[in-house]
Coordinates of N, CA and C in Angstrom, one line a residue:
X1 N 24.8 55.2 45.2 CA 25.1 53.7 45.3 C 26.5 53.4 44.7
X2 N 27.1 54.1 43.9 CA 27.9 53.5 42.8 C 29.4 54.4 43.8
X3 N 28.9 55.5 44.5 CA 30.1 56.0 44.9 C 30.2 54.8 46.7
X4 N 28.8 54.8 47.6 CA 29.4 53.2 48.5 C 29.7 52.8 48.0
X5 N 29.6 51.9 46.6 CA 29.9 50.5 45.8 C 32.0 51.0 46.1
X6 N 31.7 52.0 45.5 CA 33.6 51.8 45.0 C 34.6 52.3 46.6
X7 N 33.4 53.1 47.6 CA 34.1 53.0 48.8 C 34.7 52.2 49.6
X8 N 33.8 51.2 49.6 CA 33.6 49.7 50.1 C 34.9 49.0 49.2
X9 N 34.7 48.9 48.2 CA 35.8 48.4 47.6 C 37.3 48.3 47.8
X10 N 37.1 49.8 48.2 CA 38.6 50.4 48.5 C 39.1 49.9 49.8
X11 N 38.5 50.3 50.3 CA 38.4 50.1 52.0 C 38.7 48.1 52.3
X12 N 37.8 47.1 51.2 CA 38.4 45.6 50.9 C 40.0 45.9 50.7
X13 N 40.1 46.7 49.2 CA 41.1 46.0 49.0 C 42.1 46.7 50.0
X14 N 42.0 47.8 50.2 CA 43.0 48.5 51.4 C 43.3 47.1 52.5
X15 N 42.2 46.7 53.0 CA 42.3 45.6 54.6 C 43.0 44.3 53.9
X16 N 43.0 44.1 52.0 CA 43.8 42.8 52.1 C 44.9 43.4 51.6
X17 N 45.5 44.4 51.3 CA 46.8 45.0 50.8 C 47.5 44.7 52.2
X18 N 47.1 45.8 53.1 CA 48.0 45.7 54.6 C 47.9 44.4 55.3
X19 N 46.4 43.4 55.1 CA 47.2 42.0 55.5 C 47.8 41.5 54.5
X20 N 48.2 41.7 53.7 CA 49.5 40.9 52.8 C 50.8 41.2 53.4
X21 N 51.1 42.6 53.3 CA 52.0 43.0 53.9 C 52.7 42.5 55.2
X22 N 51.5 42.2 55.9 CA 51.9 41.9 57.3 C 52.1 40.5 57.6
X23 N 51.6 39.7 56.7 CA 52.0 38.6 56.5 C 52.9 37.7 56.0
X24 N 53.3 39.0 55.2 CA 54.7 38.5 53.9 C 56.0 38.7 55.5
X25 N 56.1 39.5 56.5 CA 56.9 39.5 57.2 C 56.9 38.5 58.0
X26 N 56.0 37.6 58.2 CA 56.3 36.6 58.6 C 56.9 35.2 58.4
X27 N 57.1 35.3 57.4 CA 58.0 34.4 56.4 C 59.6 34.3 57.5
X28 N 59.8 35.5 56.5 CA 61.2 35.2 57.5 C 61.6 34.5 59.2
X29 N 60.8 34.8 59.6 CA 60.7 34.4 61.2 C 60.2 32.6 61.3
X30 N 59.1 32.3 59.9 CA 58.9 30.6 60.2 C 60.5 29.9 59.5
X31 N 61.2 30.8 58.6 CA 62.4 30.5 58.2 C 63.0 30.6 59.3
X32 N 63.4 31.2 60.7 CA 64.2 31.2 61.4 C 63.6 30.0 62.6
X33 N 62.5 30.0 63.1 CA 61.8 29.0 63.2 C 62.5 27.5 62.6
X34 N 62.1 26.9 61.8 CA 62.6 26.1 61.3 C 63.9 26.0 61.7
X35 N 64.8 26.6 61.5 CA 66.1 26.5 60.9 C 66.5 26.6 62.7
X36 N 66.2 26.9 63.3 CA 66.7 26.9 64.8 C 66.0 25.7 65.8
X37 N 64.8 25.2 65.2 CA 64.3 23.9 65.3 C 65.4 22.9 65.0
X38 N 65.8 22.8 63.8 CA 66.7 22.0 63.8 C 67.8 21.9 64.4
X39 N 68.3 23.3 64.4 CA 69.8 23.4 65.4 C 69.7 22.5 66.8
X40 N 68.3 22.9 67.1 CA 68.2 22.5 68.6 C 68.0 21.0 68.6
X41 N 67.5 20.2 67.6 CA 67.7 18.8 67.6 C 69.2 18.3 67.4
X42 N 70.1 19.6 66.3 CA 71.3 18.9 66.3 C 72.2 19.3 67.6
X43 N 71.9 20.3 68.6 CA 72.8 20.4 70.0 C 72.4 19.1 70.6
X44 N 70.7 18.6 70.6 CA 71.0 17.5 71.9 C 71.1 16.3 71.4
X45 N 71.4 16.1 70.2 CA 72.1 14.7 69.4 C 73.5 15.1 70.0
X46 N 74.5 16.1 69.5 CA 75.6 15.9 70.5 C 75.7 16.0 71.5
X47 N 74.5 16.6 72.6 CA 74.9 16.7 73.5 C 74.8 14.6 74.0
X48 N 74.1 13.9 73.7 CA 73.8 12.6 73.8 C 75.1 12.3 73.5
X49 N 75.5 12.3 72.1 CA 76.7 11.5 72.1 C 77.9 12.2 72.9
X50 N 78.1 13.0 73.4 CA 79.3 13.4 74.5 C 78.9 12.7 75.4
X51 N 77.8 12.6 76.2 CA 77.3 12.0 77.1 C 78.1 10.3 76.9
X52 N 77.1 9.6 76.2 CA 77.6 8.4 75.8 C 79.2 7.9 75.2
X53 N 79.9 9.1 74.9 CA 81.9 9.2 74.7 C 82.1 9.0 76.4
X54 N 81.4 9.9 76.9 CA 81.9 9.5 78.6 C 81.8 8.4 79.1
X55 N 80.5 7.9 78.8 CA 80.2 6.4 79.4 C 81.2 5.5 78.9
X56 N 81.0 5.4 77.6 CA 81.7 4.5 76.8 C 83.0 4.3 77.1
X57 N 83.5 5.7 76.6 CA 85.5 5.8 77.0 C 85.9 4.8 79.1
X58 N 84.6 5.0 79.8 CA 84.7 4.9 81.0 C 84.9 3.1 81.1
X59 N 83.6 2.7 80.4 CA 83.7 1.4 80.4 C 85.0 0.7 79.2
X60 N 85.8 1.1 78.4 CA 86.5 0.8 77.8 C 87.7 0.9 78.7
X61 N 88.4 1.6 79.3 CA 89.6 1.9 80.6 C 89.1 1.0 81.4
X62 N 88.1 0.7 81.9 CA 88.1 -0.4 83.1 C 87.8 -1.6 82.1
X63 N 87.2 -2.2 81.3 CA 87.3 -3.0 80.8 C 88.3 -4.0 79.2
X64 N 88.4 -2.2 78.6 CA 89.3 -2.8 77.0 C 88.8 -3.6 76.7
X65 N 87.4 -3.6 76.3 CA 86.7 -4.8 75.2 C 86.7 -3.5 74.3
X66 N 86.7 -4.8 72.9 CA 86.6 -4.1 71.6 C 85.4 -3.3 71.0
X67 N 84.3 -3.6 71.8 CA 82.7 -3.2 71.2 C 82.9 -1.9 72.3
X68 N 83.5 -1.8 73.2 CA 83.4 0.0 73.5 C 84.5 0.8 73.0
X69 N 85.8 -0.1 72.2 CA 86.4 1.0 71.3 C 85.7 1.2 70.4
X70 N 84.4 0.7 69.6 CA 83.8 1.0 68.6 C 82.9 1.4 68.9
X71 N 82.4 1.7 69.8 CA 81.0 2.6 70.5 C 81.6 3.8 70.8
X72 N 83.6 3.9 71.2 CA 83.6 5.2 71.6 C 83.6 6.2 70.2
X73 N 84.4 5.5 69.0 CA 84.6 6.0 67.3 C 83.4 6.6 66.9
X74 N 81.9 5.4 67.6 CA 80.9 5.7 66.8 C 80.3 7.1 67.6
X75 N 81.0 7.4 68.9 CA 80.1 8.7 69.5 C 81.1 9.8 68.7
X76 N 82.3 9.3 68.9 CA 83.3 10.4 67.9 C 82.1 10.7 66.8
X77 N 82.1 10.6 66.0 CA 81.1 10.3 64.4 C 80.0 11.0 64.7
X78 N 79.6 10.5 65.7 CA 78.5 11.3 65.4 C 78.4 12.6 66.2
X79 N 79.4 13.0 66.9 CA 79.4 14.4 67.3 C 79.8 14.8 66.1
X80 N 80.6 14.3 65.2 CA 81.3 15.0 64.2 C 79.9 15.6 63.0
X81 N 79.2 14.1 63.0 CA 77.9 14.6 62.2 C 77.5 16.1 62.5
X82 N 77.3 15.9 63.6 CA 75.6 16.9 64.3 C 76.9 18.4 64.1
X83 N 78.3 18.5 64.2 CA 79.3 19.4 64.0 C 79.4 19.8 63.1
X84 N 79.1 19.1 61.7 CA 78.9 19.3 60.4 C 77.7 20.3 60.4
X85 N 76.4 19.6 60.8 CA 74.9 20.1 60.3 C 74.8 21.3 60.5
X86 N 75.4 21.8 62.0 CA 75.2 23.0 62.6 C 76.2 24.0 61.7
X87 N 77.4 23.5 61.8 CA 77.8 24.6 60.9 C 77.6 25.1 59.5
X88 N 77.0 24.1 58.9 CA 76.1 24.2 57.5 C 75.2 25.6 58.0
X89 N 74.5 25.3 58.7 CA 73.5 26.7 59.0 C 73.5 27.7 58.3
X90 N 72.8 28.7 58.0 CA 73.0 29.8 57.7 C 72.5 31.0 58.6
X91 N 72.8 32.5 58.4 CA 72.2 33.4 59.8 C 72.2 33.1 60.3
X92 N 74.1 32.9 61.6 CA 73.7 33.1 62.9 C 73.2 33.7 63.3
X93 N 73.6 33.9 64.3 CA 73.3 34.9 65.5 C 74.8 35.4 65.6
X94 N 75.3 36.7 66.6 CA 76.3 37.3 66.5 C 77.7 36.6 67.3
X95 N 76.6 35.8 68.5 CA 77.7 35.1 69.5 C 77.7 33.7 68.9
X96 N 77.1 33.0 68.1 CA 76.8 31.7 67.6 C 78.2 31.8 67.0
X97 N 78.9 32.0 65.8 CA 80.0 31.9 65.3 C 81.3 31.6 66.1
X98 N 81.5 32.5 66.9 CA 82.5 32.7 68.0 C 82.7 30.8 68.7
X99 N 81.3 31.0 69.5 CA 81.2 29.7 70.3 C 81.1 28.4 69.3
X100 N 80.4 28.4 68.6 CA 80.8 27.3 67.6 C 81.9 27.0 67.2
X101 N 82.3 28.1 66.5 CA 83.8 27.5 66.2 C 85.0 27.5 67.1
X102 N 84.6 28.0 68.3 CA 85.2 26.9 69.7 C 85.1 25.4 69.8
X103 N 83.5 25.1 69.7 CA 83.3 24.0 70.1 C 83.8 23.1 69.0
X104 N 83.6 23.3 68.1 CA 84.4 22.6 66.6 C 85.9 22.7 66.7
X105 N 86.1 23.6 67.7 CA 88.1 22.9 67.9 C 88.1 22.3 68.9
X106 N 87.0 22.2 70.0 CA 87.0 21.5 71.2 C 86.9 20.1 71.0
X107 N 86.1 19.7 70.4 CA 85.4 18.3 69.6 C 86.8 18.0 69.0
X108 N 87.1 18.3 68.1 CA 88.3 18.1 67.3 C 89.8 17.6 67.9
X109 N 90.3 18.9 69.3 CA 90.9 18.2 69.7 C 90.5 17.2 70.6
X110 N 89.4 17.3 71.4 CA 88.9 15.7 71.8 C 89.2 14.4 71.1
X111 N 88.7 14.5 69.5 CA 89.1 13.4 68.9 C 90.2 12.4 68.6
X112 N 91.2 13.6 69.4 CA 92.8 13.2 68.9 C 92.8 12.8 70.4
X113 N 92.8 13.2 71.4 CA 93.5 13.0 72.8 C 92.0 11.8 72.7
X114 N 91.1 11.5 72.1 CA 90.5 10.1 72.8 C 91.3 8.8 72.0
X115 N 91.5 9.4 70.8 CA 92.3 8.3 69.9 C 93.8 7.8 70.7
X116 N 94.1 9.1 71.3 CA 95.4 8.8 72.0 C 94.7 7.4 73.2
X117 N 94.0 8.3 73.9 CA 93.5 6.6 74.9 C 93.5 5.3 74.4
X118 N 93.2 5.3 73.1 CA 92.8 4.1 72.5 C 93.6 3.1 72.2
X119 N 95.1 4.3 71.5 CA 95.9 3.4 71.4 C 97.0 2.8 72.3
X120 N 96.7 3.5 73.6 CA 97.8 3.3 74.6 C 98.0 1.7 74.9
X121 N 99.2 1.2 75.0 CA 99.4 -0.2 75.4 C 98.8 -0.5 76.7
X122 N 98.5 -2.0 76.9 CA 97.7 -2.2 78.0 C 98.7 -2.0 79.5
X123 N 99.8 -2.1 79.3 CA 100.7 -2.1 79.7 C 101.8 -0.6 80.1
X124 N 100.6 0.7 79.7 CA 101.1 1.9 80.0 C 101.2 1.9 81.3
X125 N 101.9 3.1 81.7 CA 101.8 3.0 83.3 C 100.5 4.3 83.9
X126 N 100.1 4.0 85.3 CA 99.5 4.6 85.4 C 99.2 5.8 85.7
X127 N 100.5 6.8 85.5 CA 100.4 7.8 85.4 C 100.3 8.8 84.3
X128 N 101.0 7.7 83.2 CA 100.7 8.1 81.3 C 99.3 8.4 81.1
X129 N 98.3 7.3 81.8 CA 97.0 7.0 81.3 C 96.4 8.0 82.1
X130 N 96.4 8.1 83.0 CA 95.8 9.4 84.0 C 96.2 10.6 83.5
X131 N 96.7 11.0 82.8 CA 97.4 12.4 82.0 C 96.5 12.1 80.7
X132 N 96.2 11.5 80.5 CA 95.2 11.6 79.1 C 93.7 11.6 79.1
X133 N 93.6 10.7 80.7 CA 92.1 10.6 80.9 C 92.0 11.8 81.4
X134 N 92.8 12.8 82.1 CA 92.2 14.3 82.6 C 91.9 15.0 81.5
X135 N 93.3 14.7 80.6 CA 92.7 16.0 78.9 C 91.4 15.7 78.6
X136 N 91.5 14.0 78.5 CA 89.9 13.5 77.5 C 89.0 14.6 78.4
X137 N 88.4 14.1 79.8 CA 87.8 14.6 80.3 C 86.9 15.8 80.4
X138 N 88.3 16.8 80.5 CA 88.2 18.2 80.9 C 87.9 19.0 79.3
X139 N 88.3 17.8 78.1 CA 87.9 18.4 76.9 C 86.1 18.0 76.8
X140 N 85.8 17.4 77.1 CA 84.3 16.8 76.9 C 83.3 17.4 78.0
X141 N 83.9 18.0 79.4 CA 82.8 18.9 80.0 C 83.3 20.3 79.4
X142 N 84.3 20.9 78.4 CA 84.4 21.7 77.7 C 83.2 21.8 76.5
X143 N 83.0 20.5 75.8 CA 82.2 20.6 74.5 C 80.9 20.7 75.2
X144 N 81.0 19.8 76.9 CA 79.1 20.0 76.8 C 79.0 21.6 77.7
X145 N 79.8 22.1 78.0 CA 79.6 24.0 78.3 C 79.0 24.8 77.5
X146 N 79.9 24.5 75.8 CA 79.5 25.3 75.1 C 78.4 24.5 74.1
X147 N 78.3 23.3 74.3 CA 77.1 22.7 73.7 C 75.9 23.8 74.5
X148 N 76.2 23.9 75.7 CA 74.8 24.5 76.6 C 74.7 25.6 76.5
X149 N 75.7 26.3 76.3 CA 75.5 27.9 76.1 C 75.0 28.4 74.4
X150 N 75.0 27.6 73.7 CA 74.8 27.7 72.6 C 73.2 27.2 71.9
X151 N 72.9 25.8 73.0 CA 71.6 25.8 72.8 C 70.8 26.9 73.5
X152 N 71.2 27.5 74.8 CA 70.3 28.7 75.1 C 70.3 29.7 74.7
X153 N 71.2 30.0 73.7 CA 71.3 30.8 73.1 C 70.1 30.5 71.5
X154 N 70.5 29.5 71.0 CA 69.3 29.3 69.8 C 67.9 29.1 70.5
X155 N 67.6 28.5 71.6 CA 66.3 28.6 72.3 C 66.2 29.9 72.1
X156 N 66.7 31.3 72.7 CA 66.3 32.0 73.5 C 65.8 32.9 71.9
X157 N 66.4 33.0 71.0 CA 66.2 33.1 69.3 C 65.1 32.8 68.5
X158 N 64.7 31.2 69.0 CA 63.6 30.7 68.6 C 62.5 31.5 69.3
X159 N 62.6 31.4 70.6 CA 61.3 32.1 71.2 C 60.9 33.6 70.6
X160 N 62.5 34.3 70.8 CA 62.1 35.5 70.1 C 60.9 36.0 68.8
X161 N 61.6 34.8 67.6 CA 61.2 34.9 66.7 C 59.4 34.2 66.7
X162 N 59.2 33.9 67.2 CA 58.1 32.6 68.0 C 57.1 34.3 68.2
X163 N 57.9 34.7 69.4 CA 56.9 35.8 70.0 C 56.6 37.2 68.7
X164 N 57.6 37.2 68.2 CA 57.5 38.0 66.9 C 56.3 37.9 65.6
X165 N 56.4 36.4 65.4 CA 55.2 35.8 64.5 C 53.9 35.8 65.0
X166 N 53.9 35.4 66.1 CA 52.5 35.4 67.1 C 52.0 37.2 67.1
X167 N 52.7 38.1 67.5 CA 52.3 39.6 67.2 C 52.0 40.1 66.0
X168 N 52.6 39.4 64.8 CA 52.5 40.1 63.7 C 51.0 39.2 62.9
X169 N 50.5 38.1 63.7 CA 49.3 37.4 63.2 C 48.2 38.1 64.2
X170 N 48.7 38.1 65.9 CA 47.4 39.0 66.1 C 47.0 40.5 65.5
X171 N 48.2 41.2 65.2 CA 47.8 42.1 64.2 C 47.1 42.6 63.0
X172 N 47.3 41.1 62.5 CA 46.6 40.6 61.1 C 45.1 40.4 61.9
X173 N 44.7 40.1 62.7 CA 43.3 39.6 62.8 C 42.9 40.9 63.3
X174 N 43.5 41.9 64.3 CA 43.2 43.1 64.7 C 42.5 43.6 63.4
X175 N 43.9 44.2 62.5 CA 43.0 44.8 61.5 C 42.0 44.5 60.7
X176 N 41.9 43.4 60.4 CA 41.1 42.7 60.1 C 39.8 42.5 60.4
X177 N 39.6 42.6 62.0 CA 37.9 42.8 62.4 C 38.3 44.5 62.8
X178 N 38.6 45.4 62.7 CA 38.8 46.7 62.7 C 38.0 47.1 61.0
X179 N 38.8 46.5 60.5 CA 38.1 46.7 58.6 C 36.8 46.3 58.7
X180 N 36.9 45.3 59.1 CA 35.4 44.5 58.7 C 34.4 45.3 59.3
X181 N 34.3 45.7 60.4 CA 33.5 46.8 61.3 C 33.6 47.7 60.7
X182 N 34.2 48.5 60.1 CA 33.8 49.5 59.3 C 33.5 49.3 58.1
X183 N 33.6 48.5 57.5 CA 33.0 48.1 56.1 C 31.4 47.7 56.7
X184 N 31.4 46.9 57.3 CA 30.0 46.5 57.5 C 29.1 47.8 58.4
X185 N 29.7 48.8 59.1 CA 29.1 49.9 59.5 C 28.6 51.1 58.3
X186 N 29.5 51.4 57.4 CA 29.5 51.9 56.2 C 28.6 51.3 55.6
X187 N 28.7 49.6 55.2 CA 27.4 49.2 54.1 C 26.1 49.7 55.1
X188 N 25.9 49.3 56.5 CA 24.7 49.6 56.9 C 24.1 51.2 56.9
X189 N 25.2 52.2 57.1 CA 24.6 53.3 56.4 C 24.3 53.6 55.1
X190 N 25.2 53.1 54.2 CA 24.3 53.1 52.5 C 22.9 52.3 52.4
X191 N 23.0 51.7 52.9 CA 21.6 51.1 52.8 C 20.5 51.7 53.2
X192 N 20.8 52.4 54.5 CA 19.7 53.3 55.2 C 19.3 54.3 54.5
X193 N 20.7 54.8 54.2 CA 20.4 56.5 53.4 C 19.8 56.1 51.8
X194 N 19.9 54.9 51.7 CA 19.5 54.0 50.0 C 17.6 54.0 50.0
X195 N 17.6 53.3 51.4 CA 16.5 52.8 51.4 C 15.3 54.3 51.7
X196 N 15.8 55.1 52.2 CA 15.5 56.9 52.4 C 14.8 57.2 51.4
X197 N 15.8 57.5 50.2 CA 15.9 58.3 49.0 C 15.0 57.3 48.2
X198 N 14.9 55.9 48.5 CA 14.1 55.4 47.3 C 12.5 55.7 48.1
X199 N 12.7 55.3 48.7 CA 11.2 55.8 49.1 C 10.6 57.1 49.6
X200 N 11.9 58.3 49.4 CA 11.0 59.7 49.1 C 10.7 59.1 47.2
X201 N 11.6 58.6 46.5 CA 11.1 58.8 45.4 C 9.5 57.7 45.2
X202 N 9.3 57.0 46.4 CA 8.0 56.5 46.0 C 6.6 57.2 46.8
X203 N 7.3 57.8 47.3 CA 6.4 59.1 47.9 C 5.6 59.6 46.9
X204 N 6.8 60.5 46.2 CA 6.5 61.5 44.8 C 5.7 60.9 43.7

């Protein structure tokens, strides 16, 4: 009895040592999880505000009211936000660096060639202003290129890591009814071979 008692035992603590183990690896993956969750909220916050710099800058050139030069500053701002957050990140990925800090010069010079629109006299001519509205332009379906290659790229990351944690928990449950079946096959033969030996001794 006393040698099942400490087999059994072993064989517990064996099935919770290796699910610790296998568990403690999944840490890092709800950390990358997380952390690329947010990325992905902060790509389509800028991707919205480029979106809305286009509208905006559009309706400010045909109209020059002052509440779309302040809506266009306030999409500036806040691409600059969400340009901050992301690059705070930590552990890219190997192409994230590269393209980011493209899109952080893309955005950047954007800022300057939309300020230039802004301040142009109303009274520019129309070929000055059409030479700035192509830069603006061609800089802003630049930022949303690599805005898009960059979120499929952190999607495609997340999933990985997604699919990685899902394997390493069905694992955990594998061994886990693997142990348990033999612990409970094991106690059912001590018992048998228990209940045997006590009752040759109540034979005698």
């Amino acid at each position: 009895i006393t040698v099942a008692f400490l087999i059994v035992t072993v064989l517990v603590m064996a099935m919770a040592i290796v699910s610790y183990l296998q568990l403690r690896q999944v840490q890092p993956y709800s950390a990358t999880i997380i952390r690329d969750s947010s990325e992905l909220v902060a790509y389509q916050d800028l991707a919205q505000s480029l979106s809305d710099l286009d509208a905006n800058l559009e309706r400010f050139l045909v109209i020059r009211g002052v509440e779309y030069q302040e809506a266009v500053d306030t999409n500036l701002q806040e691409a600059s936000d969400s340009l901050a957050f992301l690059q705070e990140g930590d552990d890219p990925t190997e192409e994230d660096p590269v393209l980011l800090e493209e899109l952080s010069n893309t955005v950047e010079q954007l800022q300057s060639d939309v300020q230039a629109v802004l301040a142009l006299e109303p009274d520019a001519s129309s070929r000055e202003i059409n030479e700035y509205i192509f830069v603006v332009y061609d800089g802003i379906e630049k930022a949303q290129q690599l805005q898009e290659e960059l979120t499929t790229l952190t999607l495609e990351e997340l999933e990985a890591a997604a699919q990685t944690q899902s394997q390493i928990a069905n694992n955990v449950v594998t061994q886990s009814v693997i142990f348990g079946i033999i612990v409970t096959i094991f106690t059912i033969i001590t018992a048998v071979t228990t209940d045997r030996r006590l009752a040759a001794i109540n034979t005698l």
